[in-house]
PDB file of C-alpha atoms in Angstrom:
ATOM      1  CA  TYR A   4       0.000   0.000   0.000  1.00  0.00           C
ATOM      2  CA  THR A   5       1.063   3.597  -0.579  1.00  0.00           C
ATOM      3  CA  LEU A   6      -0.277   6.872   0.771  1.00  0.00           C
ATOM      4  CA  ASP A   7      -1.618   8.678  -2.294  1.00  0.00           C
ATOM      5  CA  GLY A   8      -2.461  11.962  -0.624  1.00  0.00           C
ATOM      6  CA  ILE A   9      -4.323  13.684   2.189  1.00  0.00           C
ATOM      7  CA  ILE A  10      -7.776  15.117   1.436  1.00  0.00           C
ATOM      8  CA  THR A  11      -9.551  17.489   3.817  1.00  0.00           C
ATOM      9  CA  VAL A  12     -13.226  18.405   3.493  1.00  0.00           C
ATOM     10  CA  THR A  13     -14.143  21.855   4.813  1.00  0.00           C
ATOM     11  CA  ASP A  14     -17.558  23.434   5.355  1.00  0.00           C
ATOM     12  CA  ALA A  15     -17.599  26.774   3.518  1.00  0.00           C
ATOM     13  CA  LYS A  16     -20.275  28.057   5.896  1.00  0.00           C
ATOM     14  CA  HIS A  17     -18.372  27.356   9.121  1.00  0.00           C
ATOM     15  CA  ILE A  18     -14.672  26.799   8.337  1.00  0.00           C
ATOM     16  CA  ILE A  19     -13.537  30.304   9.316  1.00  0.00           C
ATOM     17  CA  THR A  20     -15.284  29.957  12.680  1.00  0.00           C
ATOM     18  CA  ARG A  21     -13.625  26.575  13.232  1.00  0.00           C
ATOM     19  CA  LEU A  22     -10.199  27.998  12.350  1.00  0.00           C
ATOM     20  CA  ASP A  23     -10.738  30.851  14.824  1.00  0.00           C
ATOM     21  CA  ASP A  24     -11.859  28.602  17.688  1.00  0.00           C
ATOM     22  CA  GLU A  25      -9.863  29.365  20.819  1.00  0.00           C
ATOM     23  CA  LYS A  26      -8.741  26.138  22.447  1.00  0.00           C
ATOM     24  CA  PRO A  27      -7.594  25.600  26.044  1.00  0.00           C
ATOM     25  CA  GLU A  28      -3.837  25.711  26.544  1.00  0.00           C
ATOM     26  CA  GLY A  29      -2.251  22.496  25.312  1.00  0.00           C
ATOM     27  CA  VAL A  30      -5.221  21.584  23.081  1.00  0.00           C
ATOM     28  CA  GLU A  31      -4.635  21.708  19.331  1.00  0.00           C
ATOM     29  CA  ASN A  32      -7.010  23.309  16.844  1.00  0.00           C
ATOM     30  CA  GLU A  33      -7.789  20.240  14.735  1.00  0.00           C
ATOM     31  CA  ALA A  34      -9.295  22.293  11.916  1.00  0.00           C
ATOM     32  CA  VAL A  35      -6.044  24.209  11.467  1.00  0.00           C
ATOM     33  CA  GLU A  36      -3.976  21.027  11.537  1.00  0.00           C
ATOM     34  CA  GLN A  37      -6.205  19.248   9.016  1.00  0.00           C
ATOM     35  CA  VAL A  38      -5.895  22.178   6.609  1.00  0.00           C
ATOM     36  CA  ALA A  39      -2.129  22.297   7.112  1.00  0.00           C
ATOM     37  CA  PHE A  40      -1.675  18.584   6.375  1.00  0.00           C
ATOM     38  CA  ALA A  41      -3.866  18.520   3.261  1.00  0.00           C
ATOM     39  CA  ASP A  42      -2.801  17.954  -0.346  1.00  0.00           C
ATOM     40  CA  ARG A  43      -6.361  18.641  -1.548  1.00  0.00           C
ATOM     41  CA  ILE A  44      -9.122  20.623   0.143  1.00  0.00           C
ATOM     42  CA  LEU A  45     -12.769  20.219  -0.806  1.00  0.00           C
ATOM     43  CA  LEU A  46     -14.405  23.551  -0.054  1.00  0.00           C
ATOM     44  CA  ASN A  47     -17.848  22.047   0.421  1.00  0.00           C
ATOM     45  CA  LYS A  48     -21.339  23.549   0.817  1.00  0.00           C
ATOM     46  CA  THR A  49     -20.462  26.505  -1.383  1.00  0.00           C
ATOM     47  CA  ASP A  50     -24.191  26.913  -2.042  1.00  0.00           C
ATOM     48  CA  LEU A  51     -24.655  28.079   1.556  1.00  0.00           C
ATOM     49  CA  VAL A  52     -22.461  31.172   1.197  1.00  0.00           C
ATOM     50  CA  GLU A  53     -22.334  34.099  -1.185  1.00  0.00           C
ATOM     51  CA  GLU A  54     -20.018  33.827  -4.179  1.00  0.00           C
ATOM     52  CA  ALA A  55     -18.072  36.864  -2.949  1.00  0.00           C
ATOM     53  CA  GLU A  56     -17.229  35.035   0.301  1.00  0.00           C
ATOM     54  CA  LEU A  57     -15.423  32.129  -1.367  1.00  0.00           C
ATOM     55  CA  ALA A  58     -12.244  33.912  -2.457  1.00  0.00           C
ATOM     56  CA  PRO A  59     -11.491  35.274   1.065  1.00  0.00           C
ATOM     57  CA  ILE A  60     -12.105  31.789   2.499  1.00  0.00           C
ATOM     58  CA  GLU A  61      -9.649  30.262   0.012  1.00  0.00           C
ATOM     59  CA  GLU A  62      -7.134  32.988   0.783  1.00  0.00           C
ATOM     60  CA  ARG A  63      -7.380  32.185   4.495  1.00  0.00           C
ATOM     61  CA  LEU A  64      -6.835  28.472   3.803  1.00  0.00           C
ATOM     62  CA  LYS A  65      -3.803  29.357   1.680  1.00  0.00           C
ATOM     63  CA  THR A  66      -2.251  31.329   4.536  1.00  0.00           C
ATOM     64  CA  ILE A  67      -2.152  28.057   6.484  1.00  0.00           C
ATOM     65  CA  ASN A  68      -1.160  25.794   3.566  1.00  0.00           C
ATOM     66  CA  PRO A  69       0.299  27.768   0.619  1.00  0.00           C
ATOM     67  CA  THR A  70       0.692  24.738  -1.676  1.00  0.00           C
ATOM     68  CA  VAL A  71      -2.692  23.042  -1.273  1.00  0.00           C
ATOM     69  CA  LYS A  72      -5.117  22.706  -4.198  1.00  0.00           C
ATOM     70  CA  ILE A  73      -8.673  23.766  -3.390  1.00  0.00           C
ATOM     71  CA  PHE A  74     -11.805  22.505  -5.159  1.00  0.00           C
ATOM     72  CA  ARG A  75     -15.142  24.224  -4.641  1.00  0.00           C
ATOM     73  CA  CYS A  76     -18.042  21.807  -4.416  1.00  0.00           C
ATOM     74  CA  GLU A  77     -21.560  21.050  -3.237  1.00  0.00           C
ATOM     75  CA  LYS A  78     -22.388  17.790  -1.432  1.00  0.00           C
ATOM     76  CA  SER A  79     -18.657  16.919  -1.779  1.00  0.00           C
ATOM     77  CA  LYS A  80     -19.074  16.234  -5.500  1.00  0.00           C
ATOM     78  CA  VAL A  81     -15.678  16.535  -7.188  1.00  0.00           C
ATOM     79  CA  ASN A  82     -14.249  14.825 -10.245  1.00  0.00           C
ATOM     80  CA  PRO A  83     -12.459  11.742  -8.812  1.00  0.00           C
ATOM     81  CA  LEU A  84      -9.557  12.382 -11.190  1.00  0.00           C
ATOM     82  CA  HIS A  85      -8.650  15.371  -9.002  1.00  0.00           C
ATOM     83  CA  LEU A  86      -8.451  13.165  -5.906  1.00  0.00           C
ATOM     84  CA  ILE A  87      -7.151   9.758  -6.988  1.00  0.00           C
ATOM     85  CA  GLY A  88      -3.711   8.941  -8.324  1.00  0.00           C
ATOM     86  CA  ILE A  89      -2.270  12.298  -7.267  1.00  0.00           C
ATOM     87  CA  GLU A  90       0.875  10.621  -5.868  1.00  0.00           C
ATOM     88  CA  ALA A  91       1.381  13.482  -3.447  1.00  0.00           C
ATOM     89  CA  PHE A  92       4.190  11.609  -1.696  1.00  0.00           C
ATOM     90  CA  SER A  93       6.095  10.748  -4.881  1.00  0.00           C
ATOM     91  CA  LEU A  94       9.446  12.513  -5.056  1.00  0.00           C
ATOM     92  CA  GLU A  95       9.014  12.926  -8.811  1.00  0.00           C
ATOM     93  CA  LYS A  96       5.658  14.621  -8.236  1.00  0.00           C
ATOM     94  CA  THR A  97       7.246  17.056  -5.806  1.00  0.00           C
ATOM     95  CA  LEU A  98       9.051  18.568  -8.791  1.00  0.00           C
ATOM     96  CA  GLU A  99       5.662  19.693 -10.123  1.00  0.00           C
ATOM     97  CA  MET A 100       5.460  22.417  -7.536  1.00  0.00           C
ATOM     98  CA  ASP A 101       2.599  24.853  -7.410  1.00  0.00           C
ATOM     99  CA  PRO A 102       3.525  28.396  -8.537  1.00  0.00           C
ATOM    100  CA  GLU A 103       2.645  29.462  -4.990  1.00  0.00           C
ATOM    101  CA  PHE A 104       5.244  27.077  -3.565  1.00  0.00           C
ATOM    102  CA  LEU A 105       7.271  29.881  -2.018  1.00  0.00           C
ATOM    103  CA  ASN A 106       4.490  32.389  -1.507  1.00  0.00           C
ATOM    104  CA  THR A 107       4.580  32.499   2.276  1.00  0.00           C
ATOM    105  CA  ASP A 108       4.319  36.267   2.691  1.00  0.00           C
ATOM    106  CA  ALA A 109       0.825  36.175   4.181  1.00  0.00           C
ATOM    107  CA  GLU A 110       0.849  36.589   7.928  1.00  0.00           C
ATOM    108  CA  HIS A 111      -1.106  34.130  10.075  1.00  0.00           C
ATOM    109  CA  GLU A 112      -2.943  36.838  11.967  1.00  0.00           C
ATOM    110  CA  HIS A 113      -5.679  34.513  13.234  1.00  0.00           C
ATOM    111  CA  ASP A 114      -3.353  31.794  14.519  1.00  0.00           C
ATOM    112  CA  PRO A 115       0.184  33.121  14.859  1.00  0.00           C
ATOM    113  CA  SER A 116       1.410  29.744  16.099  1.00  0.00           C
ATOM    114  CA  VAL A 117       0.840  28.197  12.634  1.00  0.00           C
ATOM    115  CA  SER A 118       3.123  29.530   9.949  1.00  0.00           C
ATOM    116  CA  SER A 119       5.213  28.672   6.926  1.00  0.00           C
ATOM    117  CA  CYS A 120       8.879  29.277   6.251  1.00  0.00           C
ATOM    118  CA  SER A 121      10.674  29.196   2.920  1.00  0.00           C
ATOM    119  CA  ILE A 122      13.912  30.109   1.211  1.00  0.00           C
ATOM    120  CA  LYS A 123      15.232  30.073  -2.348  1.00  0.00           C
ATOM    121  CA  PHE A 124      18.728  30.712  -3.684  1.00  0.00           C
ATOM    122  CA  GLU A 125      20.946  29.795  -6.611  1.00  0.00           C
ATOM    123  CA  GLY A 126      23.891  27.593  -5.730  1.00  0.00           C
ATOM    124  CA  PHE A 127      24.755  24.158  -4.401  1.00  0.00           C
ATOM    125  CA  LEU A 128      24.308  22.113  -1.245  1.00  0.00           C
ATOM    126  CA  ASN A 129      26.464  19.471   0.391  1.00  0.00           C
ATOM    127  CA  VAL A 130      24.151  16.444   0.509  1.00  0.00           C
ATOM    128  CA  GLU A 131      25.872  14.874   3.540  1.00  0.00           C
ATOM    129  CA  MET A 132      25.512  18.047   5.589  1.00  0.00           C
ATOM    130  CA  LEU A 133      21.932  18.326   4.381  1.00  0.00           C
ATOM    131  CA  SER A 134      21.090  14.773   5.504  1.00  0.00           C
ATOM    132  CA  MET A 135      22.512  15.393   8.964  1.00  0.00           C
ATOM    133  CA  TRP A 136      20.638  18.687   9.253  1.00  0.00           C
ATOM    134  CA  ILE A 137      17.307  17.160   8.210  1.00  0.00           C
ATOM    135  CA  GLY A 138      17.800  14.339  10.709  1.00  0.00           C
ATOM    136  CA  GLU A 139      18.431  16.919  13.415  1.00  0.00           C
ATOM    137  CA  ILE A 140      15.338  19.030  12.707  1.00  0.00           C
ATOM    138  CA  ILE A 141      13.126  15.933  12.539  1.00  0.00           C
ATOM    139  CA  GLN A 142      14.313  15.011  16.031  1.00  0.00           C
ATOM    140  CA  THR A 143      14.036  18.523  17.455  1.00  0.00           C
ATOM    141  CA  MET A 144      11.057  19.961  15.558  1.00  0.00           C
ATOM    142  CA  GLY A 145       9.274  16.881  14.183  1.00  0.00           C
ATOM    143  CA  ALA A 146       6.276  17.160  16.494  1.00  0.00           C
ATOM    144  CA  ASN A 147       5.583  20.681  15.209  1.00  0.00           C
ATOM    145  CA  LEU A 148       6.227  20.045  11.504  1.00  0.00           C
ATOM    146  CA  PHE A 149       3.045  19.573   9.471  1.00  0.00           C
ATOM    147  CA  ARG A 150       4.353  19.417   5.886  1.00  0.00           C
ATOM    148  CA  TYR A 151       7.660  20.246   4.203  1.00  0.00           C
ATOM    149  CA  LYS A 152       9.250  19.762   0.811  1.00  0.00           C
ATOM    150  CA  GLY A 153      12.069  21.042  -1.341  1.00  0.00           C
ATOM    151  CA  VAL A 154      14.023  20.717  -4.577  1.00  0.00           C
ATOM    152  CA  LEU A 155      17.779  21.034  -4.247  1.00  0.00           C
ATOM    153  CA  SER A 156      20.883  21.388  -6.364  1.00  0.00           C
ATOM    154  CA  VAL A 157      23.621  19.106  -5.046  1.00  0.00           C
ATOM    155  CA  ALA A 158      27.262  19.721  -5.950  1.00  0.00           C
ATOM    156  CA  GLY A 159      28.680  17.082  -8.258  1.00  0.00           C
ATOM    157  CA  LYS A 160      25.284  15.716  -9.354  1.00  0.00           C
ATOM    158  CA  LYS A 161      23.270  16.402 -12.488  1.00  0.00           C
ATOM    159  CA  GLU A 162      20.122  14.893 -10.973  1.00  0.00           C
ATOM    160  CA  LYS A 163      17.808  16.970  -8.816  1.00  0.00           C
ATOM    161  CA  PHE A 164      17.504  16.095  -5.123  1.00  0.00           C
ATOM    162  CA  VAL A 165      13.923  16.155  -3.857  1.00  0.00           C
ATOM    163  CA  PHE A 166      12.651  15.798  -0.301  1.00  0.00           C
ATOM    164  CA  GLN A 167       9.316  15.984   1.434  1.00  0.00           C
ATOM    165  CA  GLY A 168       7.810  14.919   4.706  1.00  0.00           C
ATOM    166  CA  VAL A 169       4.884  14.881   7.083  1.00  0.00           C
ATOM    167  CA  GLY A 170       5.772  15.289  10.733  1.00  0.00           C
ATOM    168  CA  MET A 171       8.615  12.884  11.461  1.00  0.00           C
ATOM    169  CA  LEU A 172       8.034  10.833   8.292  1.00  0.00           C
ATOM    170  CA  PHE A 173      10.646  11.926   5.748  1.00  0.00           C
ATOM    171  CA  SER A 174      11.605  10.779   2.260  1.00  0.00           C
ATOM    172  CA  GLY A 175      14.272  12.205   0.012  1.00  0.00           C
ATOM    173  CA  GLY A 176      16.669  11.320  -2.756  1.00  0.00           C
ATOM    174  CA  PHE A 177      17.831  11.955  -6.293  1.00  0.00           C
ATOM    175  CA  VAL A 178      15.219  11.678  -9.031  1.00  0.00           C
ATOM    176  CA  THR A 179      15.629  11.002 -12.748  1.00  0.00           C
ATOM    177  CA  ALA A 180      14.986  14.646 -13.665  1.00  0.00           C
ATOM    178  CA  GLN A 181      18.248  16.481 -14.355  1.00  0.00           C
ATOM    179  CA  TRP A 182      19.219  20.134 -14.382  1.00  0.00           C
ATOM    180  CA  ALA A 183      18.906  21.287 -17.978  1.00  0.00           C
ATOM    181  CA  GLU A 184      21.666  23.110 -19.807  1.00  0.00           C
ATOM    182  CA  GLY A 185      21.392  26.769 -18.869  1.00  0.00           C
ATOM    183  CA  GLU A 186      18.792  26.135 -16.134  1.00  0.00           C
ATOM    184  CA  PRO A 187      19.628  28.004 -12.915  1.00  0.00           C
ATOM    185  CA  ARG A 188      20.882  25.575 -10.253  1.00  0.00           C
ATOM    186  CA  GLU A 189      18.406  26.574  -7.590  1.00  0.00           C
ATOM    187  CA  CYS A 190      17.654  25.318  -4.087  1.00  0.00           C
ATOM    188  CA  ARG A 191      14.289  25.951  -2.454  1.00  0.00           C
ATOM    189  CA  PHE A 192      12.208  24.598   0.380  1.00  0.00           C
ATOM    190  CA  VAL A 193       9.051  25.344   2.345  1.00  0.00           C
ATOM    191  CA  PHE A 194       8.081  24.200   5.848  1.00  0.00           C
ATOM    192  CA  ILE A 195       4.578  24.452   7.313  1.00  0.00           C
ATOM    193  CA  GLY A 196       4.170  23.932  11.031  1.00  0.00           C
ATOM    194  CA  LYS A 197       3.470  25.213  14.488  1.00  0.00           C
ATOM    195  CA  ASN A 198       5.761  27.512  16.452  1.00  0.00           C
ATOM    196  CA  LEU A 199       8.446  27.175  13.795  1.00  0.00           C
ATOM    197  CA  ASP A 200      11.893  28.508  14.594  1.00  0.00           C
ATOM    198  CA  LYS A 201      12.264  30.210  11.215  1.00  0.00           C
ATOM    199  CA  THR A 202      15.720  31.559  11.946  1.00  0.00           C
ATOM    200  CA  ALA A 203      17.015  28.091  12.846  1.00  0.00           C
ATOM    201  CA  LEU A 204      15.472  26.562   9.711  1.00  0.00           C
ATOM    202  CA  ILE A 205      16.884  29.167   7.342  1.00  0.00           C
ATOM    203  CA  ASP A 206      20.296  29.286   9.031  1.00  0.00           C
ATOM    204  CA  GLY A 207      20.543  25.490   9.105  1.00  0.00           C
ATOM    205  CA  PHE A 208      19.606  25.199   5.453  1.00  0.00           C
ATOM    206  CA  THR A 209      22.040  27.870   4.265  1.00  0.00           C
ATOM    207  CA  ALA A 210      24.813  26.308   6.386  1.00  0.00           C
ATOM    208  CA  CYS A 211      24.675  23.349   3.982  1.00  0.00           C
ATOM    209  CA  LYS A 212      25.673  25.531   1.024  1.00  0.00           C
ATOM    210  CA  CYS A 213      28.922  24.728  -0.735  1.00  0.00           C
ATOM    211  CA  SER A 214      30.772  25.607  -3.929  1.00  0.00           C
ATOM    212  CA  GLU A 215      30.265  23.649  -7.132  1.00  0.00           C
ATOM    213  CA  GLU A 216      33.883  22.499  -7.084  1.00  0.00           C
ATOM    214  CA  LEU A 217      34.240  19.302  -5.082  1.00  0.00           C
ATOM    215  CA  ARG A 218      37.078  18.840  -2.623  1.00  0.00           C
ATOM    216  CA  PHE A 219      37.915  15.558  -4.384  1.00  0.00           C
ATOM    217  CA  LYS A 220      37.060  14.439  -7.873  1.00  0.00           C
ATOM    218  CA  VAL A 221      34.553  11.619  -8.261  1.00  0.00           C
ATOM    219  CA  GLY A 222      36.539   8.337  -8.182  1.00  0.00           C
ATOM    220  CA  ASP A 223      39.551   9.755  -6.326  1.00  0.00           C
ATOM    221  CA  LYS A 224      41.074   7.551  -3.633  1.00  0.00           C
ATOM    222  CA  VAL A 225      41.339   9.412  -0.335  1.00  0.00           C
ATOM    223  CA  LEU A 226      42.742   8.660   3.094  1.00  0.00           C
ATOM    224  CA  ALA A 227      39.876   9.024   5.575  1.00  0.00           C
ATOM    225  CA  ARG A 228      39.864   8.914   9.349  1.00  0.00           C
ATOM    226  CA  VAL A 229      37.191   6.493  10.541  1.00  0.00           C
ATOM    227  CA  GLY A 230      38.028   6.314  14.249  1.00  0.00           C
ATOM    228  CA  ASP A 231      40.192   7.829  16.970  1.00  0.00           C
ATOM    229  CA  SER A 232      43.312   6.278  15.468  1.00  0.00           C
ATOM    230  CA  GLU A 233      42.099   4.450  12.360  1.00  0.00           C
ATOM    231  CA  TYR A 234      42.497   5.559   8.724  1.00  0.00           C
TER     232      TYR A 234
END
């Protein structure tokens, strides 16, 4: 079995009220979390609100989850092709990023604890440093991470490196897609979560940057220290 994607059904008439619900300390707002985790949102019962109300509702949902696809519907009727076979957790599919992938400028005025964090730059990353960093943030921030994904340019590789995750479940690796001749070698990621330490995420990510020139050429034999006194 594979997880194809996460679909959340929202009530157009009441979703804003549910998102604004004030919970006791230590109790999560499930509506916010379900929106944040979603790959697809069915904005249901659109017949119960005015047409002019729909766009602001969608904008609010996008402030929580900038990359989600929203489908307006009545009685949850949506073309199944929009919901089945989306392969949301396929690394190859992650390359097909929404144009709003890095649009995280909107402030989460209604729930400041839920936010998104992103960065984009041209250059290269050291994949070993990146792997260690991702492992560290999963251990330290995993409980507060809702969704995250990125496409990276790794020094010494023509293939693109793609990663994505939900909470502490992470997958990442090189895909068959390669950087085209003349295409900017660009690294970008977005994290959606609660109480995110944005400075730590951005600093940790940029600390993995490196030059395109490798310290050793591919295939070189090197003397490596593998223990206190072993080489």
